[in-house]
Coordinates of C-alpha atoms and ligand atoms in Angstrom, one line a residue:
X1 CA 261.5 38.9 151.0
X2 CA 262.4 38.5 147.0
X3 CA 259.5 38.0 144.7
X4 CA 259.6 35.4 142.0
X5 CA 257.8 35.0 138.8
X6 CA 256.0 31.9 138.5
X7 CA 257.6 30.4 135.0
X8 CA 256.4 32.2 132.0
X9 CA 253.1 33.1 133.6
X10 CA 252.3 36.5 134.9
X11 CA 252.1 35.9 138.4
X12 CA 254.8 37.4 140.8
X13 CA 254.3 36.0 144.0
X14 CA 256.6 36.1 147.4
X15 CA 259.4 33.4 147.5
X16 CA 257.9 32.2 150.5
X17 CA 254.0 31.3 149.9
X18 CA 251.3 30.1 152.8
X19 CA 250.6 26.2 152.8
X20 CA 246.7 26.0 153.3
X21 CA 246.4 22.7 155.5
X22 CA 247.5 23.9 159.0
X23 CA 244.6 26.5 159.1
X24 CA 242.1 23.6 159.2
X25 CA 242.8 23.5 162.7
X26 CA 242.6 26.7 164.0
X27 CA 238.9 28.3 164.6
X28 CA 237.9 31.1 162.2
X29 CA 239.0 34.0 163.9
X30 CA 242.6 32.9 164.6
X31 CA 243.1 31.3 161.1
X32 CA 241.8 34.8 159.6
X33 CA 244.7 36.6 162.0
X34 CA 247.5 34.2 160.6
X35 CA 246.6 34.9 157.4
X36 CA 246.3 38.8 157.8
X37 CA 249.9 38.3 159.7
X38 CA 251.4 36.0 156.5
X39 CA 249.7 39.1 154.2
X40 CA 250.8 42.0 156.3
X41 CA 254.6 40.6 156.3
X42 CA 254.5 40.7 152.4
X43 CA 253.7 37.0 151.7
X44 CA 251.1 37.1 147.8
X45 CA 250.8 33.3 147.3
X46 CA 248.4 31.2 149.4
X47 CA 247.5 28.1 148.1
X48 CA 244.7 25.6 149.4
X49 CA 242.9 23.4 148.2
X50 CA 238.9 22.2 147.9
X51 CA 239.6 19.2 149.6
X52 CA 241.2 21.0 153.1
X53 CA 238.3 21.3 154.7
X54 CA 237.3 25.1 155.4
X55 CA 241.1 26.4 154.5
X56 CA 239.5 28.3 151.4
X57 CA 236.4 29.8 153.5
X58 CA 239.0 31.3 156.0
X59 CA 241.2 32.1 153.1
X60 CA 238.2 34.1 151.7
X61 CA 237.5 35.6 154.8
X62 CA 240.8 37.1 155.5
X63 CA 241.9 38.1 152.4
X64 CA 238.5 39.3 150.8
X65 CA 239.4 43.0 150.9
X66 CA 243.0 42.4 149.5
X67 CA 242.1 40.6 146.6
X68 CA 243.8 41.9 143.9
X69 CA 247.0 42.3 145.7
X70 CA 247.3 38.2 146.3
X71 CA 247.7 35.1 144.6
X72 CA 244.9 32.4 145.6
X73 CA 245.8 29.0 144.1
X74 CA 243.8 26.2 144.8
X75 CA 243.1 22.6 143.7
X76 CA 240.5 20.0 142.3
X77 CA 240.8 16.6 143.4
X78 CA 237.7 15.5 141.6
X79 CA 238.7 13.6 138.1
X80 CA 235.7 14.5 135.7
X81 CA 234.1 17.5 134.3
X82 CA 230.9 17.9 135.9
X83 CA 232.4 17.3 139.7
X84 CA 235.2 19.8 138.8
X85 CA 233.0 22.6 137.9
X86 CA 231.0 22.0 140.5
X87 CA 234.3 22.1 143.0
X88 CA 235.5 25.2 141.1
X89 CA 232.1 27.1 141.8
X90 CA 232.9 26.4 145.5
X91 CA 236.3 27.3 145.4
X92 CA 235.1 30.5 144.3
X93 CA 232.4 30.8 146.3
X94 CA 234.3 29.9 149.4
X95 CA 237.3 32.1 148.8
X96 CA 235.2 35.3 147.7
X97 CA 236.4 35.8 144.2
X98 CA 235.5 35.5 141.1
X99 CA 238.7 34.1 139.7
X100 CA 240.8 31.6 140.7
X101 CA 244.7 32.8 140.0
X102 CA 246.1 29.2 140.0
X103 CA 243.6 26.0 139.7
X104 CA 245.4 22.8 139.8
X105 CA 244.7 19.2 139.1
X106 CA 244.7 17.7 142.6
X107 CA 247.9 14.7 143.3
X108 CA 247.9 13.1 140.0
X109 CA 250.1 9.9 141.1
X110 CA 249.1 7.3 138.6
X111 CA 248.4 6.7 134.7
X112 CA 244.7 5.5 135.4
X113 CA 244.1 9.0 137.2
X114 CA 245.8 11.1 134.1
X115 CA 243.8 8.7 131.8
X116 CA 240.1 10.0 133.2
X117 CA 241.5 13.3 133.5
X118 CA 242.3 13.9 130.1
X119 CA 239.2 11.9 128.2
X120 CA 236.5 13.6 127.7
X121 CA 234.2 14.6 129.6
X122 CA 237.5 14.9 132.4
X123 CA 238.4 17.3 134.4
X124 CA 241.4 18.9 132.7
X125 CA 238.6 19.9 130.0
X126 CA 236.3 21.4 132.6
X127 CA 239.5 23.4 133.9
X128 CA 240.6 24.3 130.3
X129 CA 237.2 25.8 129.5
X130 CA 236.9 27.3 132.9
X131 CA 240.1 29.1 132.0
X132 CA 238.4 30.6 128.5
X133 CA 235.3 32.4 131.0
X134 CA 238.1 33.8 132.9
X135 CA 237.4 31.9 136.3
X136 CA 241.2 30.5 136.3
X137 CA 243.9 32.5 135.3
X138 CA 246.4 29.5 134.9
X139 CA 246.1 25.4 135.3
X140 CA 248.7 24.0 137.7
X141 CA 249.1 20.4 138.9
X142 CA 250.5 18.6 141.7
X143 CA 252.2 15.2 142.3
X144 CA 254.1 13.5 144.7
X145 CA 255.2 10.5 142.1
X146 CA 258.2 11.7 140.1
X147 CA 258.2 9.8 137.2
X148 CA 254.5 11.0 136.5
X149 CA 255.3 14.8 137.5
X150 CA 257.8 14.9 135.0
X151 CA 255.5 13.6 132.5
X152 CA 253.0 15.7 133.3
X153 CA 255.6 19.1 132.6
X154 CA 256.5 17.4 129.3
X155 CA 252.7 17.7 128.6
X156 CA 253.1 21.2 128.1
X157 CA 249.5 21.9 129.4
X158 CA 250.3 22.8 132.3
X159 CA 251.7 26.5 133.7
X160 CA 253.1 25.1 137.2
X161 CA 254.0 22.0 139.1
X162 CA 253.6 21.5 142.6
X163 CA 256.4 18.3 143.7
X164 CA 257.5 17.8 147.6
X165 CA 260.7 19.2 148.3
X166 CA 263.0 19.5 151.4
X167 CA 266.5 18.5 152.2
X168 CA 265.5 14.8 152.6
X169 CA 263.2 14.9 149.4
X170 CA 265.0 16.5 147.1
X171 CA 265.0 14.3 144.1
X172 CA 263.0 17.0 142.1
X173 CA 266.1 19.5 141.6
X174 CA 267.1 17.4 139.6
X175 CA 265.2 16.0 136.3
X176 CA 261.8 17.7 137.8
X177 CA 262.8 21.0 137.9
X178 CA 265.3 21.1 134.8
X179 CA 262.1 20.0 133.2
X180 CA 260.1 22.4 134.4
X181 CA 262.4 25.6 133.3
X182 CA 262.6 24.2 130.4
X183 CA 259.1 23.9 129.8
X184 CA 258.5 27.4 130.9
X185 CA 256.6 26.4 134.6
X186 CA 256.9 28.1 137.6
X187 CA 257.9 25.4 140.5
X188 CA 256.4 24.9 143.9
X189 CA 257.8 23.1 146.6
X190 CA 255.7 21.3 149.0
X191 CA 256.2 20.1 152.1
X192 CA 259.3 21.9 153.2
X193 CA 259.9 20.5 156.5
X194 CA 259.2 16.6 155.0
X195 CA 255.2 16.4 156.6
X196 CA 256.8 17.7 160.0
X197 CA 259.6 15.0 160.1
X198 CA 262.1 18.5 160.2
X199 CA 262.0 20.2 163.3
X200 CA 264.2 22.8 162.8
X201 CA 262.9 25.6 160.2
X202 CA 266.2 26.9 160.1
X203 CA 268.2 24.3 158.5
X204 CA 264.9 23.8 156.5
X205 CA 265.0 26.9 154.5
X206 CA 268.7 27.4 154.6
X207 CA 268.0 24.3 151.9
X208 CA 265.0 25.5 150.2
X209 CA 266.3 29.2 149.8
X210 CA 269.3 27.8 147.8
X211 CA 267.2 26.9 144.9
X212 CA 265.9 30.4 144.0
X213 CA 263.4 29.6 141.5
X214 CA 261.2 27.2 143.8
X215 CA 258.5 28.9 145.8
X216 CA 257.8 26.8 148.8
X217 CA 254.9 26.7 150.6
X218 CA 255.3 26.2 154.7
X219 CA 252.2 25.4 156.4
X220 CA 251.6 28.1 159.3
X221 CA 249.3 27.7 162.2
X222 CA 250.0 30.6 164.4
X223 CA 251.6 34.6 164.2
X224 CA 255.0 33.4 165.8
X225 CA 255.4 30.8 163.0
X226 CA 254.8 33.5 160.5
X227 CA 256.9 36.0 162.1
X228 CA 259.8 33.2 162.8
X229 CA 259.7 32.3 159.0
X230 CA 259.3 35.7 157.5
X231 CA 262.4 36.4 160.1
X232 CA 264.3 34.1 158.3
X233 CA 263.9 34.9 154.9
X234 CA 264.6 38.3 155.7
X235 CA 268.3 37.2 156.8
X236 CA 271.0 36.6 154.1
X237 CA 271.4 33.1 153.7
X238 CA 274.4 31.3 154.3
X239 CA 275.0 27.4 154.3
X240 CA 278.2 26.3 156.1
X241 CA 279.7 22.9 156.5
X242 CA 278.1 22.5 159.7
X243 CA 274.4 22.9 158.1
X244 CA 275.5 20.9 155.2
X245 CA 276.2 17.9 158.3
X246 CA 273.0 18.0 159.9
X247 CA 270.8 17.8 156.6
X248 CA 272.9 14.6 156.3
X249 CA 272.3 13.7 159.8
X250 CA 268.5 14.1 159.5
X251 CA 269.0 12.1 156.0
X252 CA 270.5 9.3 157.4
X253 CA 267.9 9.4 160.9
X254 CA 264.3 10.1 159.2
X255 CA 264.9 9.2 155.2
X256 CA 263.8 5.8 155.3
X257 CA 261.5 6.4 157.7
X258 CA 258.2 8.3 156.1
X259 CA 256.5 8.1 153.4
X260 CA 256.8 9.8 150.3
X261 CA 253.0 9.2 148.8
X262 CA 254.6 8.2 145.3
X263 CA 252.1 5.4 145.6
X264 CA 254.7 2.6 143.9
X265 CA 253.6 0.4 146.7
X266 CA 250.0 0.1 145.4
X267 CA 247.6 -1.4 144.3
X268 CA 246.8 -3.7 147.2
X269 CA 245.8 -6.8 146.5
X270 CA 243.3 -6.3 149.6
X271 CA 242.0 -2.8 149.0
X272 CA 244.0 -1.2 151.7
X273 CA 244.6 2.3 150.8
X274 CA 248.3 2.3 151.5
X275 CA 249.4 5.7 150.5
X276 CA 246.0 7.9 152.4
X277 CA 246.7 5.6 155.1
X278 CA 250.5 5.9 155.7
X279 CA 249.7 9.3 156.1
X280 CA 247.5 9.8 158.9
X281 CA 250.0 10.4 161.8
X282 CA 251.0 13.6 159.5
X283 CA 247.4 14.7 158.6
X284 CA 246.4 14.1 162.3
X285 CA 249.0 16.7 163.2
X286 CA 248.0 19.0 160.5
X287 CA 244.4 19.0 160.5
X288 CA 244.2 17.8 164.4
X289 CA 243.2 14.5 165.5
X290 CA 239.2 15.3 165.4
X291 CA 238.9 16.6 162.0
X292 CA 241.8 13.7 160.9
X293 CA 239.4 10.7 162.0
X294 CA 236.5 12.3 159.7
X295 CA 239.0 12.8 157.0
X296 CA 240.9 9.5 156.8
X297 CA 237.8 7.3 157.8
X298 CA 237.9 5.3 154.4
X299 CA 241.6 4.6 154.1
X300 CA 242.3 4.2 157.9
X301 CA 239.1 1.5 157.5
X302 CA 240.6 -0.2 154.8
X303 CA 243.5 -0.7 157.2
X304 CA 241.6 -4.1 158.9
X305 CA 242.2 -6.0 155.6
X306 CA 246.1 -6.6 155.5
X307 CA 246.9 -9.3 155.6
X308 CA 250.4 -8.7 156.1
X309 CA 251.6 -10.4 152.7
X310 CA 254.0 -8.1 152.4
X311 CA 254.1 -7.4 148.7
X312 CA 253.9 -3.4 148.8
X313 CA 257.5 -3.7 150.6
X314 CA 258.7 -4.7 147.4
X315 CA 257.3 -2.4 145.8
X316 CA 258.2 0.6 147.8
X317 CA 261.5 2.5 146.6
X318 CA 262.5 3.5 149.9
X319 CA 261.5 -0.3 151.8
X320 CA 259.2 1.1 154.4
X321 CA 257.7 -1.9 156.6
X322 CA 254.7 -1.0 155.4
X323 CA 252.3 -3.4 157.4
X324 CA 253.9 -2.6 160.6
X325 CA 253.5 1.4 159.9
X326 CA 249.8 1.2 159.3
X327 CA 249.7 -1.2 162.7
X328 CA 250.6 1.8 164.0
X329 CA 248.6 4.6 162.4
X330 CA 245.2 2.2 162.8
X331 CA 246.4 2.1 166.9
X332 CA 246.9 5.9 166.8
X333 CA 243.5 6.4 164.6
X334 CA 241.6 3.9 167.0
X335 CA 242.9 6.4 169.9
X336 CA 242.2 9.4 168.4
X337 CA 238.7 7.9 168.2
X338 CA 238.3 6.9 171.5
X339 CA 239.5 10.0 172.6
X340 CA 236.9 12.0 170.8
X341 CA 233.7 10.4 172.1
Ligands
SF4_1 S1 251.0 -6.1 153.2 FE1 248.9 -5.4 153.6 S2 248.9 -3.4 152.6 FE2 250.7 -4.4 151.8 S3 250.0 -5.3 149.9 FE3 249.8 -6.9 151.5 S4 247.7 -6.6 152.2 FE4 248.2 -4.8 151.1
SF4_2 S1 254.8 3.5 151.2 FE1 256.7 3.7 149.9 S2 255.9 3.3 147.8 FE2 254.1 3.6 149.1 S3 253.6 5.8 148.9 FE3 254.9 5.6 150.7 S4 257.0 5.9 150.0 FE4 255.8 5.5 148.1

């Protein structure tokens, strides 16, 4: 395992960090042995966010004693001031600390959500301030629309990005990244294995570990996935012609498949919240079908009034069939529900 400095800051964390989301769905006790398991095998850098559920609690719980010798990063969905304190309190509250190493704005997509952000009375002021008392260490962000992630790093305000990236999502090594190290940020990657659509964690981070400077952060939900990724990056890495051909045969099957959440495609004319929505069959997996009813309720809702006109196909770089997708996610919700009465 290397560990990498994260941009100009001062934080060193493992090259391989710990995804919060996955943890949602495991009961306290295991969660709190995955974690000790990720710590124990020399991973520094977990990062959650207020918005998954318990994933900081559990965070909190396992890591208490260890604090100093770990990276907790978290994140703030909530766009003004008072509401981001307030989220920051719990963050801290819920994760045992009194500081927060990394605090990042929370999937800033579009210009209206960077516009409250930065007025007054946003959040990005609450954080700044925040920063002054000591309570965050450094202000990240995290995006999954590229043209605005880049805009963001050229901000300068910020000391990290958080961007997908995977073998089938790897438009960020390019302009994102460059960017980024130019700018002085340390890089995260997110979803490593594309929101689950790689199966194969080998060919995953034969990818990922090829761009040195990006820390990714892998969702785990039990001690063999830990010790089968830990494994890996313990193993030299090598990329022959052979991995090189099944990326590009996972390309061509699954990349114009899922979605991205760059949230072109929106708005909706109808209020259907496309992005939250296309992404249930992947947060159903990840948080488990319960908690996923509870969490998508309002965009899986919203779902009923399409009207199938078809405009967010033109909008959508990578020509999902939108409609027909969230058919099929409102079928799959509708089950789930059913299922858990
Ligand atoms: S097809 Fe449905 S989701 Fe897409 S823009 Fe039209 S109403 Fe909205
Ligand atoms: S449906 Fe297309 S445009 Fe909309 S968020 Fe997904 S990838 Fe982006």
């Amino acid at each position: 395992m290397r560990y990498v400095r994260l941009g100009h800051t001062d934080l060193t964390v493992s090259e391989v960090g710990f995804g919060g989301i996955p943890i949602i769905r495991l009961d306290e006790d295991t969660a709190v042995s995955v974690l000790r398991r990720a710590y124990e095998s020399g991973i520094t850098l977990f990062d959650t966010a207020n918005a998954y559920r318990d994933s900081e609690k559990k965070i909190g719980r396992a890591l208490g004693e260890v604090r100093d010798k770990v990276v907790l990063a978290t994140k703030t969905i909530i766009r003004d001031a008072i509401g981001a304190v307030e989220q920051l309190e719990n963050s801290l509250h819920m994760m045992k600390t009194d500081y927060i190493d990394l605090c990042q704005l929370h999937q800033i997509a579009q210009e209206t959500e960077w516009d409250i952000v930065t007025r007054p009375g946003g959040a990005l002021e609450a954080l700044i301030k925040a920063k002054k008392q000591g309570k965050i260490r450094y202000i990240g962000v995290t995006s999954h629309n590229l043209a605005m992630a880049v805009k963001l790093v050229k901000t300068g305000l910020f000391s990290t990005v958080q961007f997908p990236f995977n073998f089938i999502e790897d438009a960020a090594k390019d302009e994102l990244h460059i960017a980024a190290r130019e700018y002085g940020m340390g890089i995260l990657g997110m979803k490593p294995f594309a929101g689950g659509m790689i199966d194969n964690a080998g060919i995953a981070f034969k990818f990922l570990r090829e761009h040195s400077d990006v820390v990714v952060l892998p969702g785990f939900d039990s001690l063999e996935r830990v010790d089968e990724v830990v494994y890996i990056y313990r193993q030299p890495n090598t990329v022959t012609d052979r991995d090189l051909k099944l990326m590009q045969n996972y390309r061509n099957e699954l990349g114009k498949q899922f979605c991205r959440r760059c949230e072109y495609c929106q708005p909706c004319p109808q209020g259907v919240m496309i992005t939250a929505a296309m992404s249930y069959k992947v947060i159903a997996s990840r948080m488990s079908p319960k908690v996923a009813i509870e969490f998508s309720k309002i965009p899986m809702e919203s779902v009923t009034l399409c009207t199938e006109c078809r405009e967010c196909i033109d909008r959508c770089p990578y020509g999902l069939p939108i409609p027909d997708i969230l058919k099929v996610h409102y079928y799959l919700y509708e089950q789930h529900k059913a299922e858990s009465k």
